[in-house]
Short mmCIF file of C-alpha atoms (C1' of nucleotides) in Angstrom, two decimals:
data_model
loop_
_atom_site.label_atom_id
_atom_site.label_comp_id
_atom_site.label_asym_id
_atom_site.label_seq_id
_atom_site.Cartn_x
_atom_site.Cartn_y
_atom_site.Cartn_z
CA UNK Y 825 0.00 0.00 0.00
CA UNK Y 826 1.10 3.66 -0.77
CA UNK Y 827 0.55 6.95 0.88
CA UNK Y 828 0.83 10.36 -0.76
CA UNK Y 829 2.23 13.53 0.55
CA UNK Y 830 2.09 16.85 -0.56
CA UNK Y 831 5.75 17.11 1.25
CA UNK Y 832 5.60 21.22 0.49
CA UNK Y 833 2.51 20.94 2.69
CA UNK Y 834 3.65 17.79 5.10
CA UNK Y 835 7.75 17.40 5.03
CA UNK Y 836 8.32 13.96 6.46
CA UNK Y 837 11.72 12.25 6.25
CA UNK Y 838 11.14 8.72 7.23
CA UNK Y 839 15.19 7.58 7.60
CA UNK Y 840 15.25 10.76 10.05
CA UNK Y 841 12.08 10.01 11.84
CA UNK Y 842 13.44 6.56 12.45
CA UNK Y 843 16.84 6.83 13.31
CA UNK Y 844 17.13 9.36 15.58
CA UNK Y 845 16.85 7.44 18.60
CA UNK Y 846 13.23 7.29 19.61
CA UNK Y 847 12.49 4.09 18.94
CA UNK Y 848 14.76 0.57 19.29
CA UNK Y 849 13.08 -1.87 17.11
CA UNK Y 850 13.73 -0.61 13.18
CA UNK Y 851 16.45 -2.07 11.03
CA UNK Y 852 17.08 -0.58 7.50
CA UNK Y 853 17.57 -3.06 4.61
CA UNK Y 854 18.37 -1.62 1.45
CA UNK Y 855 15.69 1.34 0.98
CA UNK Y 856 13.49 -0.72 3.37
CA UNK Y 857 13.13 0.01 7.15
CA UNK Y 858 11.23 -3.13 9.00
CA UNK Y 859 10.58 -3.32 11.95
CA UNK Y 860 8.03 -4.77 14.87
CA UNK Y 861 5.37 -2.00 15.98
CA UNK Y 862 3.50 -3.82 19.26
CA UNK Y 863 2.44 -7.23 18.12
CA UNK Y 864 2.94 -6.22 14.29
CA UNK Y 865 5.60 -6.14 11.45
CA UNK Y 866 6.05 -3.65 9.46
CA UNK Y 867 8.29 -2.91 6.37
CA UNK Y 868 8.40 1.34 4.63
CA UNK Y 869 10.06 3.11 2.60
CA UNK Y 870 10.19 6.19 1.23
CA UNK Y 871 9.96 6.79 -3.26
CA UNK Y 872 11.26 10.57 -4.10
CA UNK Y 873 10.22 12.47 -1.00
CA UNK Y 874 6.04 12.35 -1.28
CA UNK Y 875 5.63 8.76 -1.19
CA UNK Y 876 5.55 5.55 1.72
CA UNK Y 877 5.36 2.17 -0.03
CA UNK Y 878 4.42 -0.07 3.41
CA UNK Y 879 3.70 -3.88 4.19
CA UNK Y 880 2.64 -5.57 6.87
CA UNK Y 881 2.06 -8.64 9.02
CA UNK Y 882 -1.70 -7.37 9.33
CA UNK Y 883 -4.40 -6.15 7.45
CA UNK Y 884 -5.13 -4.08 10.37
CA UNK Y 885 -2.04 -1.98 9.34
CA UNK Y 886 -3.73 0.22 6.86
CA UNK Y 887 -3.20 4.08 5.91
CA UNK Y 888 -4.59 5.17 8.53
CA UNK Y 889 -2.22 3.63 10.85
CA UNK Y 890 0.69 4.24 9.14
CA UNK Y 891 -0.25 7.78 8.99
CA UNK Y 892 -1.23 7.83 12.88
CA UNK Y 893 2.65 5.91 13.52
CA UNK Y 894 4.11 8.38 11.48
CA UNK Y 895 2.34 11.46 13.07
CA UNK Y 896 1.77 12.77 9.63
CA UNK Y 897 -1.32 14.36 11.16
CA UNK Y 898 1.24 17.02 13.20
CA UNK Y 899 1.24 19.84 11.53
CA UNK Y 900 5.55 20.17 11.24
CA UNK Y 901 5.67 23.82 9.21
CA UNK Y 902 3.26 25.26 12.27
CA UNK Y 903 5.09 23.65 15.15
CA UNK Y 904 8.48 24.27 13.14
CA UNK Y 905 7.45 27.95 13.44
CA UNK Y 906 6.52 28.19 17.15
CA UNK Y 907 9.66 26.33 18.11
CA UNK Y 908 12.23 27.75 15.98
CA UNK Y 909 13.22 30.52 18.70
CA UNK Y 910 17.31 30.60 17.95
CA UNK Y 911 20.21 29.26 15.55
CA UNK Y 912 20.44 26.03 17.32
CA UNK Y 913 17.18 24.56 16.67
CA UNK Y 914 17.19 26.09 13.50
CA UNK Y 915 20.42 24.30 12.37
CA UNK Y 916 18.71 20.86 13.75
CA UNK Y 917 15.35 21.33 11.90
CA UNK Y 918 17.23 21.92 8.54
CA UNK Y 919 19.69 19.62 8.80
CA UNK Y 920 17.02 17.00 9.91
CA UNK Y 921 14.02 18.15 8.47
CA UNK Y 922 10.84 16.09 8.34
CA UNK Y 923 11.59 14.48 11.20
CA UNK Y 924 8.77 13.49 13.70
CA UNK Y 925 7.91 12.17 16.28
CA UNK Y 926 6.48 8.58 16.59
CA UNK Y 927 3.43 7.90 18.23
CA UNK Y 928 4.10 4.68 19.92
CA UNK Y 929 2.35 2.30 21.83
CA UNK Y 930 2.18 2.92 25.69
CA UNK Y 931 2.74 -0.32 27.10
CA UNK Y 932 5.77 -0.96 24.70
CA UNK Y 933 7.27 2.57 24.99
CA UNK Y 934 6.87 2.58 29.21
CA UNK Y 935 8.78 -0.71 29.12
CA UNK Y 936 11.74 0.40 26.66
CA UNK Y 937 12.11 3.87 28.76
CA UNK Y 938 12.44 2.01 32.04
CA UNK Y 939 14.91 -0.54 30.66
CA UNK Y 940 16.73 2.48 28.50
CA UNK Y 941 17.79 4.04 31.99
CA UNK Y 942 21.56 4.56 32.08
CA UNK Y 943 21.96 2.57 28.61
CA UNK Y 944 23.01 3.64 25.07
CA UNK Y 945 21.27 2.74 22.62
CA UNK Y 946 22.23 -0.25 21.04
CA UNK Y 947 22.66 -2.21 24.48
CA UNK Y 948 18.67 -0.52 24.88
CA UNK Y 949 17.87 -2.28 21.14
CA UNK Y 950 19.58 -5.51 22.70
CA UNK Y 951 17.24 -5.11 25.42
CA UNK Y 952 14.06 -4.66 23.88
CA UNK Y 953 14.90 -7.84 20.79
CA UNK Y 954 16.01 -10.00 24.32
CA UNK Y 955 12.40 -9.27 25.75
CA UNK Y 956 10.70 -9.83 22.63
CA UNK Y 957 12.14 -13.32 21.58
CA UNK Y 958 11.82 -14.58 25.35
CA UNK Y 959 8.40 -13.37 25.96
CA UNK Y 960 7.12 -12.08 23.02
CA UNK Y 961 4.69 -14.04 20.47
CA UNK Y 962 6.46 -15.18 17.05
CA UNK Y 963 5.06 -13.48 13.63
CA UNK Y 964 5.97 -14.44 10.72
CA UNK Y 965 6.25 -11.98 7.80
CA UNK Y 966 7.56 -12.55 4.23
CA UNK Y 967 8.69 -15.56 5.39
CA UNK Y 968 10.51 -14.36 8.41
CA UNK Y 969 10.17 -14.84 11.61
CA UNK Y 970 9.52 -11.76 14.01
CA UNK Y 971 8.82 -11.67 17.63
CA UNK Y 972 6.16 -9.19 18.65
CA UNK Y 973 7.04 -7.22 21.77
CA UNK Y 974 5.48 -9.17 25.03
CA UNK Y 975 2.01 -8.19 26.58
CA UNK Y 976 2.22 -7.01 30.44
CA UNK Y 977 1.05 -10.68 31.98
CA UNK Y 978 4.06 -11.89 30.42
CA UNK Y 979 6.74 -9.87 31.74
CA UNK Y 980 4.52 -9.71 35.35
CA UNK Y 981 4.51 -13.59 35.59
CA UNK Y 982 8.00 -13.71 34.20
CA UNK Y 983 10.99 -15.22 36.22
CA UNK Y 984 13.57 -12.80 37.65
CA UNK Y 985 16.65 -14.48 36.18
CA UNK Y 986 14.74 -15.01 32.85
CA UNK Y 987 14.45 -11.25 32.42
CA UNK Y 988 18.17 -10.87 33.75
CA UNK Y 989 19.24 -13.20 30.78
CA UNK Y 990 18.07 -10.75 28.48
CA UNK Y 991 20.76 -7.68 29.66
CA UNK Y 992 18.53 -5.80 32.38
CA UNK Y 993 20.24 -5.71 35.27
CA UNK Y 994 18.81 -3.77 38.12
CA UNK Y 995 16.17 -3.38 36.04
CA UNK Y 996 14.64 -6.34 35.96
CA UNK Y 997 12.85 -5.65 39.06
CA UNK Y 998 11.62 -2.94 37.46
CA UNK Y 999 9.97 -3.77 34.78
CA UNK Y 1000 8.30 -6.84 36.66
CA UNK Y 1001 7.03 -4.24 39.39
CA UNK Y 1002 5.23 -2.22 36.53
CA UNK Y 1003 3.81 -4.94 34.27
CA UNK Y 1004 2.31 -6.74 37.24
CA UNK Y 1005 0.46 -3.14 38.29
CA UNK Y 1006 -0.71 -2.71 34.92
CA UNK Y 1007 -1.73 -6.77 34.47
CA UNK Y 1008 -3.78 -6.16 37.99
CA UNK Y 1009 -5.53 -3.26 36.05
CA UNK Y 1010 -4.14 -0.79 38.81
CA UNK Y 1011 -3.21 1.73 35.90
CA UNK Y 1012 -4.56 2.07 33.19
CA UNK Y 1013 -1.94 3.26 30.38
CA UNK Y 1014 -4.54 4.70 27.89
CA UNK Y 1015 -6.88 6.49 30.70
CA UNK Y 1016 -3.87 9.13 31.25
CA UNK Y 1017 -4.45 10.54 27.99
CA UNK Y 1018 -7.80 12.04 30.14
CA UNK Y 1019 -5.09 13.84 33.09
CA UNK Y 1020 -3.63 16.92 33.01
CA UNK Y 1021 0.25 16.53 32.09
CA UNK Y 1022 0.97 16.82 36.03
CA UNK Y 1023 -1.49 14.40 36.89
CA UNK Y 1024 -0.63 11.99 34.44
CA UNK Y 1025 3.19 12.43 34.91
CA UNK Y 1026 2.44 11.57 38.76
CA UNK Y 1027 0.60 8.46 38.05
CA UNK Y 1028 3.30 7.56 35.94
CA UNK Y 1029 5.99 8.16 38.38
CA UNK Y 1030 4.16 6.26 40.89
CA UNK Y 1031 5.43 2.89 38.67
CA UNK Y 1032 8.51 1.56 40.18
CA UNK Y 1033 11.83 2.52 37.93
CA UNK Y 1034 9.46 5.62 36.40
CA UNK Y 1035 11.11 9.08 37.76
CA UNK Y 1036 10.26 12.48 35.49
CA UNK Y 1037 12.96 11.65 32.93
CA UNK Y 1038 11.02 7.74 31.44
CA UNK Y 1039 7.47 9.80 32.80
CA UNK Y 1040 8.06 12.56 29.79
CA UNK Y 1041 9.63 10.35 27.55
CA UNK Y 1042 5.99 7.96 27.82
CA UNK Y 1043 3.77 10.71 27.58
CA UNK Y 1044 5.85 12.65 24.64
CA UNK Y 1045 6.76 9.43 22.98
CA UNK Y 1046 2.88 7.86 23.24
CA UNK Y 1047 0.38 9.76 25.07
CA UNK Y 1048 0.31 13.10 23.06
CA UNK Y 1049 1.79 15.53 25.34
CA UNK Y 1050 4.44 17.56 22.87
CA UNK Y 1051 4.57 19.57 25.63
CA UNK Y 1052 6.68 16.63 27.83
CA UNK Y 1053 10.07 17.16 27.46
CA UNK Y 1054 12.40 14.77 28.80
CA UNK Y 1055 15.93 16.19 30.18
CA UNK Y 1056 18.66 13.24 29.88
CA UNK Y 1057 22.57 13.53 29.58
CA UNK Y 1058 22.17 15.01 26.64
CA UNK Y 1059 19.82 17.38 26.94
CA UNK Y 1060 21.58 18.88 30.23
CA UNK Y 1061 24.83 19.27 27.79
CA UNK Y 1062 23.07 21.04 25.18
CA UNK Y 1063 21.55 22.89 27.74
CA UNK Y 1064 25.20 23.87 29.09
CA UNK Y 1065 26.56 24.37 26.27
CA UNK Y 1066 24.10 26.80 24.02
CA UNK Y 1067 21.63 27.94 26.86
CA UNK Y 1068 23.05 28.31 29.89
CA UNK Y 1069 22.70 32.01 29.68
CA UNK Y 1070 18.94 31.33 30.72
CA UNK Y 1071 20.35 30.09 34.23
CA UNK Y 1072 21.94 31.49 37.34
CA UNK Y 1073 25.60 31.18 37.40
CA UNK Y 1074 25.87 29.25 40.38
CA UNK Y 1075 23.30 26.95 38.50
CA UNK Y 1076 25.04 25.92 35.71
CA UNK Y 1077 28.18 25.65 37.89
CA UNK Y 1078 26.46 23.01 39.54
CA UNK Y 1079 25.24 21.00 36.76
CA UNK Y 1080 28.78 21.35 35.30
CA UNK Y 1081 30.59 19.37 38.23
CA UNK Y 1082 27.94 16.48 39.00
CA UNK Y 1083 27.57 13.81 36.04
CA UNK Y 1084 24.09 12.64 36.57
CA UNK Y 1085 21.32 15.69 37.51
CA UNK Y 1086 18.97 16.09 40.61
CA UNK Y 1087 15.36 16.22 40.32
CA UNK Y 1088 15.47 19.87 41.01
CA UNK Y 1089 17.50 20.43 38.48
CA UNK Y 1090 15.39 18.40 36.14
CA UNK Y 1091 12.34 21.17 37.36
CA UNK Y 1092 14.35 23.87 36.55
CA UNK Y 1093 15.56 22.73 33.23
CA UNK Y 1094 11.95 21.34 32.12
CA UNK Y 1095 9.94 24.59 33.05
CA UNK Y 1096 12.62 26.12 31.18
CA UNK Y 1097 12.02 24.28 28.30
CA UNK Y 1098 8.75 24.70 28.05
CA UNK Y 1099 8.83 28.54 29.01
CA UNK Y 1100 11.07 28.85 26.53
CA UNK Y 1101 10.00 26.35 23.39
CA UNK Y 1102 6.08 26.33 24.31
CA UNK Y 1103 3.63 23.78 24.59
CA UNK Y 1104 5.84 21.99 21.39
CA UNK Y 1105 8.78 21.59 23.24
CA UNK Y 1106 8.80 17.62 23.10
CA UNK Y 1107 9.44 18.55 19.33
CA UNK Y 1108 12.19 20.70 19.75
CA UNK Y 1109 14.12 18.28 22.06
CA UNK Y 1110 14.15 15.86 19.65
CA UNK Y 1111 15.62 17.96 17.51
CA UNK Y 1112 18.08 19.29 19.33
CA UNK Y 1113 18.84 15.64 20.99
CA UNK Y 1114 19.53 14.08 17.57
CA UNK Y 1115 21.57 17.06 16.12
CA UNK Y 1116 23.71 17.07 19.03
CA UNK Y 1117 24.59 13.54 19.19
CA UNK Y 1118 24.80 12.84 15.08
CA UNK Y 1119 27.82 15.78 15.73
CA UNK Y 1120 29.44 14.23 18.96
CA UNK Y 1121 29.28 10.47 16.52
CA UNK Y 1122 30.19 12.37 13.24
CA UNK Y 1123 33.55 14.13 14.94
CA UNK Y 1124 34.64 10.69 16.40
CA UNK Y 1125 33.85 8.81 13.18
CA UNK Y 1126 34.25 11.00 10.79
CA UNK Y 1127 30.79 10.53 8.91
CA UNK Y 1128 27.34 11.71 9.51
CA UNK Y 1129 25.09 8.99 9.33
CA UNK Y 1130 21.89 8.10 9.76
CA UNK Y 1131 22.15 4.78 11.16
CA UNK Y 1132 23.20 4.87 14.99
"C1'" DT Z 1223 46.69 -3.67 10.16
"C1'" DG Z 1224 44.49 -6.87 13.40
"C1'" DT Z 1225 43.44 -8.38 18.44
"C1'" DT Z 1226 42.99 -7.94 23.27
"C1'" DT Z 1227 42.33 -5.30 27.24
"C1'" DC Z 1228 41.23 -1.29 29.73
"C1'" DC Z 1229 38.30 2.21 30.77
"C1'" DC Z 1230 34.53 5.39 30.52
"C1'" DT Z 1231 29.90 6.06 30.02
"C1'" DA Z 1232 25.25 5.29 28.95
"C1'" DA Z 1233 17.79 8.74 26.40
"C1'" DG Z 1234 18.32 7.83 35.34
"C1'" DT Z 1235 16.10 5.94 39.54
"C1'" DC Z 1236 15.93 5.00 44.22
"C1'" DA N 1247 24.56 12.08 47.74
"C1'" DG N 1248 25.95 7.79 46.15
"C1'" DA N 1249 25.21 3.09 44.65
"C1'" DC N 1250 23.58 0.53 41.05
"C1'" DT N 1251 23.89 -3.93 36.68
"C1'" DT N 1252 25.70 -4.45 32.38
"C1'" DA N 1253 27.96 -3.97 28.19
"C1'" DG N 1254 28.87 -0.97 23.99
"C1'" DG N 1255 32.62 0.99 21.98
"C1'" DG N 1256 36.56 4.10 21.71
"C1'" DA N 1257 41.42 4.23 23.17
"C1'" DA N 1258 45.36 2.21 24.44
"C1'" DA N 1259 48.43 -1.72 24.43
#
DNA sequence: TGTTTCCCTAAGTC
DNA sequence: AGACTTAGGGAAA
């Protein structure tokens, strides 16, 4: 099946949109990206700019879910203009533009936050393909076999050194903790969307290994809320070095000398960010996220790439 | 130029 | 404030 875009109208860039980091379960192959979306596999690619070719394990995957994945319904030029307040973000949204977000599922994108913690991102991708295969149910596409990523019961009734096998560490407790709470129906993922962005970031934070950093990635990343902006390593250097003229001295010296950041300090960086950005900012930290780390791989490598 | 080893750090939380 | 599991991957050997 095909989609159309006007791209003057709707710029999209799918090998941005799925590279930068936002998601850990895409693989490109030739022109094709494939890759497991919840319990589904899905193959795209991209034909001059203002076309998606797409397959799928399931006739369920239609247009209109490609195009609700692919938030083609944002509308980029308007939130390009509200958060394109200085050079920086300017230099990320042309060098990656038509990028977007991805509106992933909640279940699967609260799981890969809380086992992202303190990870890069292939050991993350590791991860998330180790949960999948041990827990997951198999689906066979084009002759392939996937593994689709593993409902909450599964990981909840799932044996502590079985989840260790597949790289989690500390987290394994974790991530048991929080699918058993949502198997016993004690939150319910989709209901937040209803909850003021406090409210819901609270009920999120309640889960154990959720604090405000895997809170605003879940609610940017699956609930909606572009106005979630999650502050990580990166975001605190990019913060100290092209904005810390927005802070109090003795601020930034503090964030300077410790490595990881306080939740304080996450406070006072997110309410800048969204002072600062408006209610898009989840947009303009991915921007700025992916542009700063494509330069920190591209000056050790040599190459600017858009596989990482 | 090809391995092995060392070392730092990672889409933070408790 | 400091510990925490683990391993990716660059740098050194």
């Amino acid at each position: 099946m095909r989609i159309e875009l006007d791209s003057s109208l709707t710029p999209f860039s799918l090998n941005h949109t799925l590279s930068c980091g936002q998601t850990f379960r895409w693989q490109l192959r030739g022109d094709w990206w494939v890759g497991v979306v919840g319990k589904r596999v899905l193959k795209l690619r991209q034909i001059n700019g203002d076309v998606i070719e797409f397959e799928a394990s399931s006739p369920e995957v239609d247009v209109n879910f490609v195009r609700r994945y692919l938030r083609l319904d944002d509308d980029l030029l308007a939130i390009y203009s509200m958060i394109d307040r200085d050079r920086y973000v300017h230099a990320a949204v042309k060098r990656f533009y038509g990028l977007r977000l991805v509106r992933q599922e909640p279940w699967e994108c609260l799981v890969s936050y809380i086992c992202a913690t303190f990870k890069n991102i292939p050991a993350i991708k590791q991860i998330i393909l180790g949960l999948s295969q041990r827990f997951g149910s198999p689906v066979t596409f084009e002759g392939e076999r996937f593994y689709g990523f593993p409902e909450p019961n599964a990981l909840a009734e799932a044996k502590l050194h079985e989840l260790r096998l597949c790289k989690l560490g500390y987290r394994a407790e974790y991530v048991r903790e929080t699918a058993g709470i949502v198997t016993r129906g004690k939150l319910n993922l989709e209901s937040l969307r209803e909850l003021p962005y406090a409210s819901a970031k609270s009920a999120l934070m309640s889960l154990p290994g959720v604090g405000s950093k895997v809170a605003d990635c879940v609610l940017l990343f699956s609930l909606d809320r572009l106005e979630a902006f999650p502050v990580d390593v990166w975001m605190k250097r990019i913060m100290l070095k092209y904005y810390s003229g927005h802070f109090e001295s003795g601020f930034v010296e503090k964030l300077k000398k410790r490595t990881s950041i306080s939740k304080s300090d996450y406070e006072i960086i997110h309410a800048f960010g969204r002072r600062y950005f408006g209610e898009h900012v989840g947009y303009a930290q991915e921007y700025l996220y992916h542009f700063e780390r494509c330069k920190a791989l591209s000056k050790v490598k040599g190459w600017i790439g858009v596989r990482l």
